[in-house]
Structures are given as structure tokens and as C-alpha cells.
Coordinates of C-alpha atoms in Angstrom, one line a residue:
X1 CA 155.2 100.5 119.7
X2 CA 152.5 98.0 118.0
X3 CA 151.1 98.2 122.4
X4 CA 151.2 101.6 122.0
X5 CA 148.8 101.3 118.4
X6 CA 146.6 98.9 119.0
X7 CA 146.1 100.6 123.1
X8 CA 145.5 104.0 120.9
X9 CA 143.1 101.8 119.4
X10 CA 141.7 99.9 121.5
X11 CA 140.4 103.6 122.5
X12 CA 139.1 104.7 120.2
X13 CA 136.1 101.8 119.6
X14 CA 135.6 102.0 123.6
X15 CA 134.6 105.9 122.9
X16 CA 133.6 104.7 119.8
X17 CA 131.0 102.3 122.2
X18 CA 131.0 104.4 124.6
X19 CA 128.8 107.2 122.3
X20 CA 127.5 104.8 120.6
X21 CA 126.0 103.6 123.6
X22 CA 125.3 107.2 124.2
X23 CA 123.2 108.2 121.5
X24 CA 120.9 105.2 122.0
X25 CA 120.1 105.9 125.2
X26 CA 119.3 109.7 124.6
X27 CA 117.2 108.2 121.2
X28 CA 114.9 106.1 123.1
X29 CA 114.7 109.1 126.8
X30 CA 113.0 110.6 123.4
X31 CA 111.3 108.0 122.3
X32 CA 109.8 107.3 126.2
X33 CA 109.7 111.1 126.4
X34 CA 107.1 111.8 122.8
X35 CA 104.7 108.7 124.1
X36 CA 104.3 110.2 127.7
X37 CA 103.6 113.5 125.4
X38 CA 100.7 111.6 123.3
X39 CA 99.7 109.7 126.5
X40 CA 99.0 113.1 128.0
X41 CA 97.8 114.4 124.7
X42 CA 95.5 111.0 124.3
X43 CA 93.9 111.7 127.6
X44 CA 93.8 115.3 127.5
X45 CA 90.8 114.4 124.2
X46 CA 88.8 111.6 126.3
X47 CA 88.7 114.8 128.6
X48 CA 86.8 116.2 125.9
X49 CA 85.1 114.4 124.5
X50 CA 83.4 113.5 128.5
X51 CA 83.3 116.5 128.6
X52 CA 81.6 117.4 125.4
X53 CA 79.0 114.6 126.0
X54 CA 78.4 115.5 129.5
X55 CA 77.3 119.2 128.1
X56 CA 75.2 117.1 125.6
X57 CA 74.2 115.4 127.9
X58 CA 72.7 118.8 130.5
X59 CA 71.1 120.1 126.5
X60 CA 69.3 117.1 126.6
X61 CA 68.3 117.6 130.5
X62 CA 67.0 120.9 130.2
X63 CA 65.6 120.8 126.4
X64 CA 63.4 118.2 128.3
X65 CA 62.6 119.4 131.5
X66 CA 61.6 122.8 128.9
X67 CA 59.2 120.4 127.2
X68 CA 57.4 119.5 130.6

């Protein structure tokens, strides 16, 4: 009987460990996804800023051309 009880305990411990590992993996995946999203947002911001700068430059050039 004692052996059976120990076996059950071991199985429960293993299951708990597996559960914890699974949770950790899920957390890591979530973190990675969040990081990727942040990077994408950052890239999008940079792209928008560049486009804005280009627009401003074009407007400046147009102004200069008109002045000439």
C-alpha cells in the first residue's frame, strides 16, 4: 500500500511540474508576442515619422520653388 501511495504522490508531483512548465512556456510565448507587437508598433511609428518628414521636406521645396 505504501508503494502505491508513493507512486500516486510521484505522479501528482510530475503532473504539477508539467503544469508549471506548460504555464511558463505559455507566459514566455505571450511575452514574445508582446515584444513582437511592440517592435511592429515602433516600426510603424518610425515609418510614419519618416513619411511626415518627407512631406515637410516636399512642402519646403515647393515653397522655395514658388519663391523663385
